[in-house]
Short mmCIF file of C-alpha atoms in Angstrom, two decimals:
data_model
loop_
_atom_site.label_atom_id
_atom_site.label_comp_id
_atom_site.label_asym_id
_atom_site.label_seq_id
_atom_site.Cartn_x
_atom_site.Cartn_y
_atom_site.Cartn_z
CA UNK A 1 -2.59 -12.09 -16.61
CA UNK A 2 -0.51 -10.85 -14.11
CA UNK A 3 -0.91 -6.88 -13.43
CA UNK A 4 2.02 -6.03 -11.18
CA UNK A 5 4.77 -9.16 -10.83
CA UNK A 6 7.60 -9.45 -8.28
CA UNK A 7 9.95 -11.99 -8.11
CA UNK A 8 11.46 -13.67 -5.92
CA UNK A 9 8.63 -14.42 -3.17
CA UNK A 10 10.50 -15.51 -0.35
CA UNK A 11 14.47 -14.07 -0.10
CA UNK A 12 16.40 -15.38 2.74
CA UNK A 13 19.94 -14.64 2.95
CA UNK A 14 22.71 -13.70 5.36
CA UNK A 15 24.23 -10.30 6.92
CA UNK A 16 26.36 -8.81 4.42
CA UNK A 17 25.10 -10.03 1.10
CA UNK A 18 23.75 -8.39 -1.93
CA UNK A 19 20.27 -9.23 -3.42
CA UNK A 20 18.05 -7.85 -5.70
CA UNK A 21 14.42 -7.76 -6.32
CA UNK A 22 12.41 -7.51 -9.97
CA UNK A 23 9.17 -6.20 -10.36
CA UNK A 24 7.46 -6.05 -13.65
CA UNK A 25 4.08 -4.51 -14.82
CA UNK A 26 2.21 -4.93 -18.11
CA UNK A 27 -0.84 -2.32 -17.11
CA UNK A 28 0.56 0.50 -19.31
CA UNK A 29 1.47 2.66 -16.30
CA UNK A 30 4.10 4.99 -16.19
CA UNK A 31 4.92 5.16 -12.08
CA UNK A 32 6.14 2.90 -10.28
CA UNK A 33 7.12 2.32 -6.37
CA UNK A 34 8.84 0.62 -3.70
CA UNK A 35 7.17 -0.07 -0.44
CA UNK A 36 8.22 -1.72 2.52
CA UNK A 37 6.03 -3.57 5.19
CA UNK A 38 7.54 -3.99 8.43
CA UNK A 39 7.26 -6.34 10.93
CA UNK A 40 4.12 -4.22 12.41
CA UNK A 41 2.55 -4.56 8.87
CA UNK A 42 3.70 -0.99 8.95
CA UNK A 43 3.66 0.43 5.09
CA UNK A 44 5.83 3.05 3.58
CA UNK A 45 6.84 4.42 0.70
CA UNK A 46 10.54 4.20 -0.13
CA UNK A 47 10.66 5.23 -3.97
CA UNK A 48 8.74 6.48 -6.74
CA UNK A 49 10.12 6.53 -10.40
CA UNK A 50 7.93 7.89 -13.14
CA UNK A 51 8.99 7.67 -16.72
CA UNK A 52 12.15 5.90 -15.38
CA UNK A 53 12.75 9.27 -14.02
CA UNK A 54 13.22 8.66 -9.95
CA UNK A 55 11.08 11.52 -8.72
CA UNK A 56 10.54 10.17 -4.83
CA UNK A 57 13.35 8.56 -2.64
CA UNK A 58 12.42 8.92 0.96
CA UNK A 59 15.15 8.43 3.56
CA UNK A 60 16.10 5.08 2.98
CA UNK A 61 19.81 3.95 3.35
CA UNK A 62 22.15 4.25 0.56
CA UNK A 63 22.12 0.73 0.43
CA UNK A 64 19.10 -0.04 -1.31
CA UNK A 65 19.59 1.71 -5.15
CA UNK A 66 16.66 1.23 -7.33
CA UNK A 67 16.88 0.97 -11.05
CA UNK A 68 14.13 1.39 -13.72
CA UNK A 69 15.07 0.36 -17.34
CA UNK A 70 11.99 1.14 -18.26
CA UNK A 71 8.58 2.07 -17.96
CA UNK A 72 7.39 -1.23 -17.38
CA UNK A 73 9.93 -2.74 -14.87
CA UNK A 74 11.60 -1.59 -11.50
CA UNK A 75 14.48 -3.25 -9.92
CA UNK A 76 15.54 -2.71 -6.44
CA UNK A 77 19.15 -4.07 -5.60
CA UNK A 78 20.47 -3.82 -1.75
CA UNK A 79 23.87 -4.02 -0.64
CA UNK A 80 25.36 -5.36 2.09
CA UNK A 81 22.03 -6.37 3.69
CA UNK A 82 21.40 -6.26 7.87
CA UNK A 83 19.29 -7.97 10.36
CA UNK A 84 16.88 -4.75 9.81
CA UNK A 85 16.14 -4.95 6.40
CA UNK A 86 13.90 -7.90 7.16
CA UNK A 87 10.64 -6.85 5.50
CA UNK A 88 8.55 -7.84 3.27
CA UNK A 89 8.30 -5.61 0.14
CA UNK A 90 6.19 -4.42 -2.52
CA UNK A 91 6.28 -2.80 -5.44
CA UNK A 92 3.31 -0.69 -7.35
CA UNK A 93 2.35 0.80 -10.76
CA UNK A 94 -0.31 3.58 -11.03
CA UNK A 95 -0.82 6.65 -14.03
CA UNK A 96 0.66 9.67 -12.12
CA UNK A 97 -1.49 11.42 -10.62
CA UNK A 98 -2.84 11.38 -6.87
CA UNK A 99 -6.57 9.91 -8.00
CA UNK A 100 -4.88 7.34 -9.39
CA UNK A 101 -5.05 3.68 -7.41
CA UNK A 102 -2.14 2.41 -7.07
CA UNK A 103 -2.04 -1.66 -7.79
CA UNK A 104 0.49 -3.76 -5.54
CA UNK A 105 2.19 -6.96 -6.52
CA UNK A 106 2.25 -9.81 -4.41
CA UNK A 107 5.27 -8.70 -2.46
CA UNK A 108 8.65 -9.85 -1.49
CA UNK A 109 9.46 -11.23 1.77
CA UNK A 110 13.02 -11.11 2.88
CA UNK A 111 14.75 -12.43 5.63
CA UNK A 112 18.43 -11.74 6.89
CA UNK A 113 19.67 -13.96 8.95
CA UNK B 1 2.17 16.59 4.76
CA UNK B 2 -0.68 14.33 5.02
CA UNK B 3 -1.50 11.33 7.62
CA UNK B 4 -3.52 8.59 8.60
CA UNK B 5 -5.15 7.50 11.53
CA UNK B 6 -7.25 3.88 11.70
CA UNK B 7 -8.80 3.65 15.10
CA UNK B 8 -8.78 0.46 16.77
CA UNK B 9 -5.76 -2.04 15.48
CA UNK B 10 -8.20 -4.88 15.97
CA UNK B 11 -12.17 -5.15 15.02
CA UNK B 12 -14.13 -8.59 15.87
CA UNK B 13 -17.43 -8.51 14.27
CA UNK B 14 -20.07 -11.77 14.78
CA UNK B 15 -20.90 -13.46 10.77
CA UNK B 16 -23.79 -11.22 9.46
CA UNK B 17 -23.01 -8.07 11.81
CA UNK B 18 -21.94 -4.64 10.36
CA UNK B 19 -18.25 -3.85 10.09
CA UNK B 20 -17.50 -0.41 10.93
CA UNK B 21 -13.50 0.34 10.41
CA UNK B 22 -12.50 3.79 11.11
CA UNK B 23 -10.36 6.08 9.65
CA UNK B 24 -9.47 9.90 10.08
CA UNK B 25 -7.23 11.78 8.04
CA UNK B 26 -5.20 14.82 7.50
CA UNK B 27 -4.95 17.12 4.66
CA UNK B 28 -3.64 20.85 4.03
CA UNK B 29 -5.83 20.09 0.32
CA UNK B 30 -8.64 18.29 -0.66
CA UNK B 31 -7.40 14.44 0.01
CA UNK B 32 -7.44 11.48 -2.02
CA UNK B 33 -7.86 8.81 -0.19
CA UNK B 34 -7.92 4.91 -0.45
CA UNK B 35 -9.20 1.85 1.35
CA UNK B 36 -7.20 -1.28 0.62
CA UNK B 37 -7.26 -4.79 1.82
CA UNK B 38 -4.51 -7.63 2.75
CA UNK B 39 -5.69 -10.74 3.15
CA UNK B 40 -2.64 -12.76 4.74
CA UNK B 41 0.66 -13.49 2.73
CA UNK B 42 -0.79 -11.49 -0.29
CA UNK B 43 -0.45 -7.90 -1.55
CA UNK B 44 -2.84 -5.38 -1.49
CA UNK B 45 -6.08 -5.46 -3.09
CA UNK B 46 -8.22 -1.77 -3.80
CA UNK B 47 -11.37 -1.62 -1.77
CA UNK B 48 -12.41 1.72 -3.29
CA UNK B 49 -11.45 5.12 -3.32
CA UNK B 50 -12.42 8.68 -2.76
CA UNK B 51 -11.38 11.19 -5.78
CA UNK B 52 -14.04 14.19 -4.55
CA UNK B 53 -17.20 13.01 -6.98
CA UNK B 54 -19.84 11.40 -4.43
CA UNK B 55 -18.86 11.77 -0.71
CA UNK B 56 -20.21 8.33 -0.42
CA UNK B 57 -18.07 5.45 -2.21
CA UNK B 58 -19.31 1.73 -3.05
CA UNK B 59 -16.59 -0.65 -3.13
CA UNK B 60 -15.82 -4.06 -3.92
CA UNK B 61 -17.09 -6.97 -1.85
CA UNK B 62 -20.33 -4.98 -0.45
CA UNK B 63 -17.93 -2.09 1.29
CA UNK B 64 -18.54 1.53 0.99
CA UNK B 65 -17.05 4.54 2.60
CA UNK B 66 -18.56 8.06 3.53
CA UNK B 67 -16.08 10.90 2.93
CA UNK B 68 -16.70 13.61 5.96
CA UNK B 69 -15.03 16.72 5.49
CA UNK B 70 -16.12 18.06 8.51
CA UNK B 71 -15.10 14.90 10.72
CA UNK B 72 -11.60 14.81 8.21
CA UNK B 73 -13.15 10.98 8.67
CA UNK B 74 -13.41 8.05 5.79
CA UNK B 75 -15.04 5.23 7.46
CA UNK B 76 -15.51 1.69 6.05
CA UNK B 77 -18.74 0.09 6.37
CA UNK B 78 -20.27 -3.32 5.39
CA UNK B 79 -23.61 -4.23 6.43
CA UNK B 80 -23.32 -7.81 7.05
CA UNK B 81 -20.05 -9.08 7.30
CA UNK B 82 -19.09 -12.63 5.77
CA UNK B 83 -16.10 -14.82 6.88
CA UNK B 84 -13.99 -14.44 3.86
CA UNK B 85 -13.89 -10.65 5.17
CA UNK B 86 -10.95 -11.63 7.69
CA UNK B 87 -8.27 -9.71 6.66
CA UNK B 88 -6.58 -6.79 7.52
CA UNK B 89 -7.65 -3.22 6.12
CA UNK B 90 -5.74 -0.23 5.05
CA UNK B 91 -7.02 3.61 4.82
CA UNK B 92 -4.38 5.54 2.87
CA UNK B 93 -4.37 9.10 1.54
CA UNK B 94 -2.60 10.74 -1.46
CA UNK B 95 0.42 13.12 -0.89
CA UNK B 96 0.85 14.47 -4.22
CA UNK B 97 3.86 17.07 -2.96
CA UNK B 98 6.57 15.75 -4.07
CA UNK B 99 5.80 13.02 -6.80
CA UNK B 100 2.94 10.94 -6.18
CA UNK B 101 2.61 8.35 -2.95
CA UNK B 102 0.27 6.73 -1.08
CA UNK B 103 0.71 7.46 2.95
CA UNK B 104 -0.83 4.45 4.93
CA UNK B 105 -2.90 3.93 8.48
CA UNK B 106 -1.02 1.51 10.68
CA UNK B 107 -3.96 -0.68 9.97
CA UNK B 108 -7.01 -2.79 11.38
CA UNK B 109 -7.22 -6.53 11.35
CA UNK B 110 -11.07 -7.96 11.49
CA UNK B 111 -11.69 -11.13 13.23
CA UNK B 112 -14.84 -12.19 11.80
CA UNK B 113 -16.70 -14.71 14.38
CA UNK B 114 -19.39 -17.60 13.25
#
């Protein structure tokens, strides 16, 4: 079984467009992230929703607006996409807590064009 | 707020060598910290981590890490180091100030050599 799923794999898509990305977890956890890889392989954090409560939004662009329904899933919809959103991205579940691993899912790559 | 910093962005060990990949942190509290792996087009995989029980950590795969408090250091060490180790490798630490999140090295790949 899969612990932490993301769908799609692979996004390409052109300047201006909206997309979204789902991410689903069936390890009982109750936080949940957004990360995003850069080009450089560079990772950081971009939200954090616990409970479906969003308790960490680092500066990220308006654009990108995350959504949690619930405990289990955590969306992450981007408007009018640029050149620099290019990335590839992951999401994560852990328990709260900072001793808590965090487990990744396979991770989005997405392309603007 | 806490940070990261993996020296060397690229490690080339020969098959059966020991991998040493280094990582020094910093921490206004006692630190959390993580080692993860990415082997390439795949997430991240948990090496092991460091949760202040036994400064030194066994980890999947044959890896361990030493936690130094006086060095602010969590190395990554392998004895002999096996092909399928080629990957790239991740120290991360804890900031638990506002919510939870993990705050990430810039990384080291390791070219493993036959």
């Amino acid at each position: 079984d899969t612990a932490v799923s993301q769908t799609p794999k692979y996004l390409v898509t052109q300047m201006g467009n909206d997309k979204s990305i789902k991410c689903e977890q069936n390890l009982g956890h109750d936080t949940m992230y957004w990360y995003k890889q850069d080009s450089k392989k560079f990772l950081k954090i971009m939200f954090s929703y616990n409970n479906k409560e969003l308790i960490i939004n680092e500066t990220v662009p308006n654009r990108f607006s995350p959504k949690s329904p619930d405990k289990a899933h955590l969306n992450l919809h981007i408007n009018s996409l640029e050149l620099g959103d290019s990335a590839v991205y992951f999401c994560a579940s852990s328990q709260r807590g900072g001793s808590y691993e965090q487990y990744f899912g396979p991770g989005t790559r997405l392309t603007v064009t | 707020a806490q940070s990261v910093t993996q020296l060397g962005s690229h490690v080339s060990v020969s098959e059966g060598a020991l991998v040493l990949l280094r990582c020094n942190y910093s921490s206004s509290v006692p630190p959390y910290l993580f080692w993860y792996v990415q082997y390439p087009n795949q997430g991240l995989q948990l090496l092991l981590k460091y949760t202040s029980a036994a400064t030194l950590v066994k980890g999947i795969n044959g890896f361990e890490a030493e936690f130094k408090k006086s060095e602010t250091s969590f190395h990554l060490t392998k004895p002999s180091a096996h092909m399928s180790d080629a990957a790239e490798y991740f120290c991360a630490v804890s900031d638990t100030e506002y919510g939870n999140k993990l705050v990430f090295g810039a990384g080291t790949i390791l070219r493993v050599k036959s």
